[in-house]
XYZ file of C-alpha atoms in Angstrom:
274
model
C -5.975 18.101 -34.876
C -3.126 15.753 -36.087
C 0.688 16.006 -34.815
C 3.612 14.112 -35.736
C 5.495 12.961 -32.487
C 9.139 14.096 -33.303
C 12.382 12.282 -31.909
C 14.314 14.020 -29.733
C 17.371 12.825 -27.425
C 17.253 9.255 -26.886
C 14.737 8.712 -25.500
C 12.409 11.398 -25.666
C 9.132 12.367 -28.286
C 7.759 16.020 -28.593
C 4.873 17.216 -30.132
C 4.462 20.978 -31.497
C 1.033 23.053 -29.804
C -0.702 25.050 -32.463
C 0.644 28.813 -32.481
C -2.616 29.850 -32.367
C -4.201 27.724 -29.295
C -0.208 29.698 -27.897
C -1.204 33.462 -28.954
C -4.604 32.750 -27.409
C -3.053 31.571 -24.568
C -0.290 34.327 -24.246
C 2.362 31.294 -23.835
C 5.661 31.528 -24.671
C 9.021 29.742 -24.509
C 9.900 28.787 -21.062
C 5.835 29.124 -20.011
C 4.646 25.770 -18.233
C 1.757 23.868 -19.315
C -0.160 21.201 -17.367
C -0.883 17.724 -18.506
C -3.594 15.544 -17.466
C -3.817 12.193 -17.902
C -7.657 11.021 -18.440
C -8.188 7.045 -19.482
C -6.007 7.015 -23.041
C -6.405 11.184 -23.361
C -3.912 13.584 -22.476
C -5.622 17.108 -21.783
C -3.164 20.076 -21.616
C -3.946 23.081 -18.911
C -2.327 26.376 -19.375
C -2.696 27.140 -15.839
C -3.578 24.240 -12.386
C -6.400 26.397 -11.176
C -9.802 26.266 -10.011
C -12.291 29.295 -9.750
C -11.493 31.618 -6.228
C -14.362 29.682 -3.527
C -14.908 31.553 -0.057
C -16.799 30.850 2.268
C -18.021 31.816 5.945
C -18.292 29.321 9.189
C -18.927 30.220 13.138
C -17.273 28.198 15.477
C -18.252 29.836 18.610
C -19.747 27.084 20.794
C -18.116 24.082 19.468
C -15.023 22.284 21.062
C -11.828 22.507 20.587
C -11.847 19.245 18.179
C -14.709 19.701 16.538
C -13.563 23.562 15.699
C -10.557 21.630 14.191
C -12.459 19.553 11.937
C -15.162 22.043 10.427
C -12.067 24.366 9.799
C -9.985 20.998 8.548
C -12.895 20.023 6.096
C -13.039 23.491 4.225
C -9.471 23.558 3.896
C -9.673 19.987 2.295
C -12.542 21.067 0.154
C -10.392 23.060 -1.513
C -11.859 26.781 -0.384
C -9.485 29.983 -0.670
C -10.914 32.177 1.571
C -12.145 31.001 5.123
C -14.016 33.435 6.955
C -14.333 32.190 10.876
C -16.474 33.653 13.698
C -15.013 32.440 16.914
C -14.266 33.549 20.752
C -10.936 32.145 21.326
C -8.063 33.600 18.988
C -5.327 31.432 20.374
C -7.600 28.403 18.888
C -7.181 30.137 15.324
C -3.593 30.230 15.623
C -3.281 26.836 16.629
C -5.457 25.502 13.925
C -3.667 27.617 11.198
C -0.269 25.431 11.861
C -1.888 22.500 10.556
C -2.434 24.274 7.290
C 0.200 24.031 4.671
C -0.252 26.515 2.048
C -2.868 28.849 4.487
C -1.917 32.250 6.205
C -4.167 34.380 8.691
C -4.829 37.157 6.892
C -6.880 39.242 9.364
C -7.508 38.157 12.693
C -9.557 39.757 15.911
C -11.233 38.856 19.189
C -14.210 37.729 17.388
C -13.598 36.885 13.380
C -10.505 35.610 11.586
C -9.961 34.956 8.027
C -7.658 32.420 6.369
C -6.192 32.848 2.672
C -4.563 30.451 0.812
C -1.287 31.156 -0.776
C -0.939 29.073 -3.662
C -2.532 30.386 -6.464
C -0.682 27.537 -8.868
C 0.303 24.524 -7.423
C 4.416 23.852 -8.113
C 4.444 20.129 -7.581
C 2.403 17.638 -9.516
C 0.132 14.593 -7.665
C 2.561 11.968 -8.073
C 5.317 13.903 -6.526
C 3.107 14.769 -3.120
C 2.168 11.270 -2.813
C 6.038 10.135 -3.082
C 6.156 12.785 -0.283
C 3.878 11.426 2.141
C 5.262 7.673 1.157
C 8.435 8.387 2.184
C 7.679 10.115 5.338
C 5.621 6.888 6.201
C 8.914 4.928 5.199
C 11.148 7.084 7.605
C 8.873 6.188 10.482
C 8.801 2.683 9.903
C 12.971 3.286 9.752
C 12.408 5.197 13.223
C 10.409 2.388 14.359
C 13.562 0.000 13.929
C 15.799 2.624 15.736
C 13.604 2.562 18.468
C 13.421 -1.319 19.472
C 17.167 -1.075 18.685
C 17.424 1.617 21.365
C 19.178 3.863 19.598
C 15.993 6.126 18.574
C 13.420 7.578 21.416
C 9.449 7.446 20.597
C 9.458 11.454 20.628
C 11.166 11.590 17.085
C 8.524 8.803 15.418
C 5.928 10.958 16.655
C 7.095 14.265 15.551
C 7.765 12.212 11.739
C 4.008 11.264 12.388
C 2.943 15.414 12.849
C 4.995 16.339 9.764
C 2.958 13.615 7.898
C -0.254 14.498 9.142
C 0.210 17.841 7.662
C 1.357 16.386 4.596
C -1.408 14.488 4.081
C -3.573 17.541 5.001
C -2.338 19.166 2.336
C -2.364 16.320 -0.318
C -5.947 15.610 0.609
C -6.558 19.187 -0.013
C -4.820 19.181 -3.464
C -6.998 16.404 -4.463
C -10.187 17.832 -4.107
C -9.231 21.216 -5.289
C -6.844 20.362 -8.485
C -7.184 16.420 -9.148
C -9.952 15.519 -12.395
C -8.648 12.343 -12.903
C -10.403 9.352 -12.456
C -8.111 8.185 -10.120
C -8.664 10.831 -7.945
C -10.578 8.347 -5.529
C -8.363 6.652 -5.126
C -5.843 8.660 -4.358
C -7.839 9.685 -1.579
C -8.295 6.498 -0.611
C -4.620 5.884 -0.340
C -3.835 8.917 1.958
C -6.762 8.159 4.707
C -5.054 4.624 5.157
C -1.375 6.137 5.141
C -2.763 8.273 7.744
C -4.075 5.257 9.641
C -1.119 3.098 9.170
C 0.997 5.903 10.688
C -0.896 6.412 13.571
C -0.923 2.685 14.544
C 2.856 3.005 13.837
C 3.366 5.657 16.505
C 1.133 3.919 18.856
C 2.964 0.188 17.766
C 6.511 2.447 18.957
C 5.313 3.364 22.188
C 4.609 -0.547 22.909
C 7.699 -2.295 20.729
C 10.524 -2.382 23.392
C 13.146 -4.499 22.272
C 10.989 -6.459 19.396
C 13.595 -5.796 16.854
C 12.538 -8.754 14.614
C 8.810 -7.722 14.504
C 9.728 -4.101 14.198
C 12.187 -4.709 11.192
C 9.057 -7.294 9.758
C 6.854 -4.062 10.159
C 9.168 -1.721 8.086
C 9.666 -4.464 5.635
C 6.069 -4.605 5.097
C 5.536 -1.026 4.999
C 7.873 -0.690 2.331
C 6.239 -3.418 -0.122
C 2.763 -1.883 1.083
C 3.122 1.132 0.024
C 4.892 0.416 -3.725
C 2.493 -2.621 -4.336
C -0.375 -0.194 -3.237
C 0.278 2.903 -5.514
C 0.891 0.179 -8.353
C -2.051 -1.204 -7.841
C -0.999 -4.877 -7.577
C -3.778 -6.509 -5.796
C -2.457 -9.936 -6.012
C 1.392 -9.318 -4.881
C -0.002 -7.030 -2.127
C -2.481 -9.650 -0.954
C 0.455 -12.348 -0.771
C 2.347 -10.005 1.267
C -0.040 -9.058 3.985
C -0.827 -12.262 4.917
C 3.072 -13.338 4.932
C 3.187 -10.211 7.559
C -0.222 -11.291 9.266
C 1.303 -14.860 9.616
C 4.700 -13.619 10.697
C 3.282 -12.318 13.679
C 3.776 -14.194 16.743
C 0.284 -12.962 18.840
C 1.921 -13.617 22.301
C 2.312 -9.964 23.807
C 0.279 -6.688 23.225
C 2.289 -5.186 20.746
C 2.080 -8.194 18.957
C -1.713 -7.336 19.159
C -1.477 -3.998 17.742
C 0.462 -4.683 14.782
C -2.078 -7.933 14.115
C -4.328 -4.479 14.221
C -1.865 -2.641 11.481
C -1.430 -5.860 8.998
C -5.970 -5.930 9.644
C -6.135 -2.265 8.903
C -3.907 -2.893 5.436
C -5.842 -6.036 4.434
C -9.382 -4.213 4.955
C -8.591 -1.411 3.035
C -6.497 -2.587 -0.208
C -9.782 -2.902 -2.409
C -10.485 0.763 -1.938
C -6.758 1.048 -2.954
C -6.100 -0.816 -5.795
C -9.653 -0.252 -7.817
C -9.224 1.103 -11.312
């Protein structure tokens, strides 16, 4: 069906929904809708869900990191209900903090169960990935602070926790709420954040007073990331290998971030595809 785009504002266009697509719907002023943006379609949602999925795993044998990631990978896949069998309650407690968005519902000596709070998402994709880009900004900032000496390593890796749960989470809404094409790469984009940040922690423990490679690091970081999520292979390209070739290679931490600006180059295809 047809609709005139209407001026509004300045700036803005609106469109009118068909009252009866609205009754059917039970929408009224003030409801939200959801848009998604497929190739040169725009789809509208009434509601960001995806059918209830539950499912049951046993841990009891396994350890302590491999508990972690079975429970981690059915969180990312998006299920609503996780039903664990375990020995060790403590372990369920501990792996529940690195859930955003997941509460222990029940819990005993032998089963727990996990239940995910958000029914409707509040924030949109582009917003979480901002998110997890600026947290990975703030501890390339940190990074600075701490060949300055006026930062300690404890605070870059407590930036690096909060953004592993971040990342978590935005892995999680991927899989669960994201139909776009670009979904892939999204995903893409938030394994290598979560590398990049790592090596950035790691990088801090090692960077003494480097200032000048430290403050070449956050200036990369910063172009990375925009160039990245733009998908400008051939800017982003240009500036890896200015960072690769501003490195001097004489100590070890020169060596890890040869390592980082390695990591970024490998990676960018995965990144960047459309």
């Amino acid at each position: 069906m047809e609709r005139k785009l209407i001026k509004q504002g300045d700036n803005a266009l609106t469109i009118t929904l068909p009252a009866k697509w609205l009754r059917e719907s039970a929408l009224n002023a003030g409801d939200a809708v959801f848009l998604e943006k497929e190739n040169n379609r725009i789809i509208i949602n009434t509601l960001k869900t995806t059918p209830r999925r539950e499912i049951t795993t046993d841990i009891i044998g396994l350890e302590r990191s491999a508990a972690f990631q079975r429970v981690l990978a059915l969180y990312i896949n998006g299920y609503d209900l996780i039903s664990i069998k375990h020995n060790n309650p403590l372990l369920i407690n501990d792996i529940s903090k690195e859930l955003i968005g997941m509460v222990i519902e029940k819990q005993t000596d032998t089963i727990s169960i996990l239940k995910n709070l958000i029914v409707v998402p509040e924030e949109n994709i582009e917003g979480i990935i901002s998110r997890i880009r600026f947290m990975l900004l703030e501890q390339s900032n940190t990074l600075v602070k701490i060949a300055q000496g006026t930062e300690k390593i404890e605070k870059l890796q407590t930036e690096e926790k909060l953004l592993d749960y971040n990342i978590l989470y935005t892995l999680r809404y991927i899989s669960k709420y994201e139909q776009s094409q670009d979904a892939y790469r999204l995903f893409s984009f938030c394994i290598i954040i979560d590398l990049i940040a790592d090596l950035i922690t790691e990088i801090g423990i090692h960077i003494k007073k480097e200032i000048k490679l430290a403050k070449l690091i956050k200036s990369t970081i910063e172009k990375y990331t925009s160039l990245a999520f733009k998908g400008d292979l051939q800017n982003l390209n240009r500036e890896l290998r200015t960072f690769r070739n501003g490195i001097e290679k004489k100590s070890f931490v020169d060596g890890l971030a040869y390592g980082l600006a390695e990591a970024m180059y490998n990676f960018i295809g995965y990144m960047v595809e459309k």
